[in-house]
Structures are given as structure tokens and as C-alpha cells.
Tab-separated table of C-alpha atoms in Angstrom:
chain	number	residue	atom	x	y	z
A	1	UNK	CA	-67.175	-22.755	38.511
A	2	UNK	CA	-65.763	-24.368	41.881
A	3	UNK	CA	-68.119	-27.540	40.858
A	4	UNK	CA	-66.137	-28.121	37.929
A	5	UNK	CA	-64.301	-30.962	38.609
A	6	UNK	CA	-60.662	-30.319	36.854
A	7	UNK	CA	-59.443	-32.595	33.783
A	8	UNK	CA	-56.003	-32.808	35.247
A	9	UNK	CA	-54.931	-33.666	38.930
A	10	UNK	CA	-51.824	-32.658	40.396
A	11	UNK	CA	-49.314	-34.999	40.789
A	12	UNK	CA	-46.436	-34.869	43.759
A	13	UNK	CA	-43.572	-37.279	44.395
A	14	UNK	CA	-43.841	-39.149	47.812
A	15	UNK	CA	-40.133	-38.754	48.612
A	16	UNK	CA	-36.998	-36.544	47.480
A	17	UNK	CA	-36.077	-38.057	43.699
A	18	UNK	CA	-33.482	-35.679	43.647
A	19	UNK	CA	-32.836	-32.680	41.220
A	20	UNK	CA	-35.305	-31.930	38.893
A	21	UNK	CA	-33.052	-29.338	36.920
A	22	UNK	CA	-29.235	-29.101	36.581
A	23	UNK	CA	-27.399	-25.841	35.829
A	24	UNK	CA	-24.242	-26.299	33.709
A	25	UNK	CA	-22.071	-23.696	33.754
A	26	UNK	CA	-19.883	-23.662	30.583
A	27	UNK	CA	-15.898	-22.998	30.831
A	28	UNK	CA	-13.335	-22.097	28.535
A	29	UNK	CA	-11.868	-25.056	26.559
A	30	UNK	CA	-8.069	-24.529	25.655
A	31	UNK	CA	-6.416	-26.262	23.205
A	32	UNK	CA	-3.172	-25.801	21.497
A	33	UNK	CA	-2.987	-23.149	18.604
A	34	UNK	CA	-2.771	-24.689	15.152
A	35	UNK	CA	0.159	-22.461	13.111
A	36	UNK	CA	-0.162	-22.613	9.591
A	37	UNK	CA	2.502	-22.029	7.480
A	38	UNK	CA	2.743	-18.404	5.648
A	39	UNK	CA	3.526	-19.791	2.184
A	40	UNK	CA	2.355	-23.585	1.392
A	41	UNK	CA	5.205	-26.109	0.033
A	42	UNK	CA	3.461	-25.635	-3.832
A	43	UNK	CA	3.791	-22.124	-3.848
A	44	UNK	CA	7.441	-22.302	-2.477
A	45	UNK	CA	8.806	-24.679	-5.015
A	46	UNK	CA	6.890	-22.321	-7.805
A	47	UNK	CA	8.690	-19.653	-6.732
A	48	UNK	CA	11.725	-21.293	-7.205
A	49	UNK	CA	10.814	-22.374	-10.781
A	50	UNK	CA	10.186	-18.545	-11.867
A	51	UNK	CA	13.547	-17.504	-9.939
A	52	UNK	CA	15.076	-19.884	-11.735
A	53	UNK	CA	13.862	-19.305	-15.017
A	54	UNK	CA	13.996	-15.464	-14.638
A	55	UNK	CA	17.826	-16.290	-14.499
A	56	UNK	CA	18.145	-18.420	-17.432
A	57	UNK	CA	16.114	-15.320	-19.439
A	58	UNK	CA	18.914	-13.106	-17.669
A	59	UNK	CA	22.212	-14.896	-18.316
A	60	UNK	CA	20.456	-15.619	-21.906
A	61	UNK	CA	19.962	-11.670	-22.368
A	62	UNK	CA	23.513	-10.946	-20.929
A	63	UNK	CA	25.231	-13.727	-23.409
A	64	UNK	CA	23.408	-11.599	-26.615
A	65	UNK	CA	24.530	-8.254	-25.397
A	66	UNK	CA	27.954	-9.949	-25.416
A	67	UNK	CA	28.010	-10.863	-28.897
């Protein structure tokens, strides 16, 4: 077997190229927090609509008791 010539030959660089590998060491990234609101604008104003018409269905109730 050591007269078997081998298919590949090893190839070294003449001079320092420099770094043939770079670790990169990962970090934290902060960023500012992103607050949502608890209840959106839609559900807000639709909450006022049944407030509001739970009233009128209460003052309406009230005004036939009257009678």
C-alpha cells in the first residue's frame, strides 16, 4: 500500500492568510417593550353602546312601572 500514489495532495498556504474560522459570540439584544392596550378602541366604544342601551331598556322599564 505505501506505493499507492494518493488521488489527493495536501495543500498548505505559503504565508499567514489570516483566520480560517471566526467565533461569534451572540449577546442579548434589548429593545423597548411594546405595551398593548388591555381593551382595543372597538371593544371600548361597544361597550359603551350596550351601557347605553341597557339604560334606555332601564329608564323605559322604570317609565311603565310608573304608569
Amino acid at each position: 500500500m505505501a506505493e499507492m500514489k494518493s488521488m489527493f495532495r495536501e495543500v498548505l498556504p505559503k504565508q499567514d492568510i489570516g483566520q480560517l474560522s471566526v467565533e461569534d459570540v451572540t449577546t442579548m439584544v434589548l429593545c423597548k417593550p411594546k405595551l398593548l392596550p388591555l381593551k382595543s378602541l372597538t371593544l371600548e366604544k361597544l361597550e359603551k353602546m350596550q351601557q347605553a342601551a341597557q339604560d334606555t331598556i332601564r329608564q323605559q322599564e322604570m317609565a311603565e312601572k310608573e304608569q
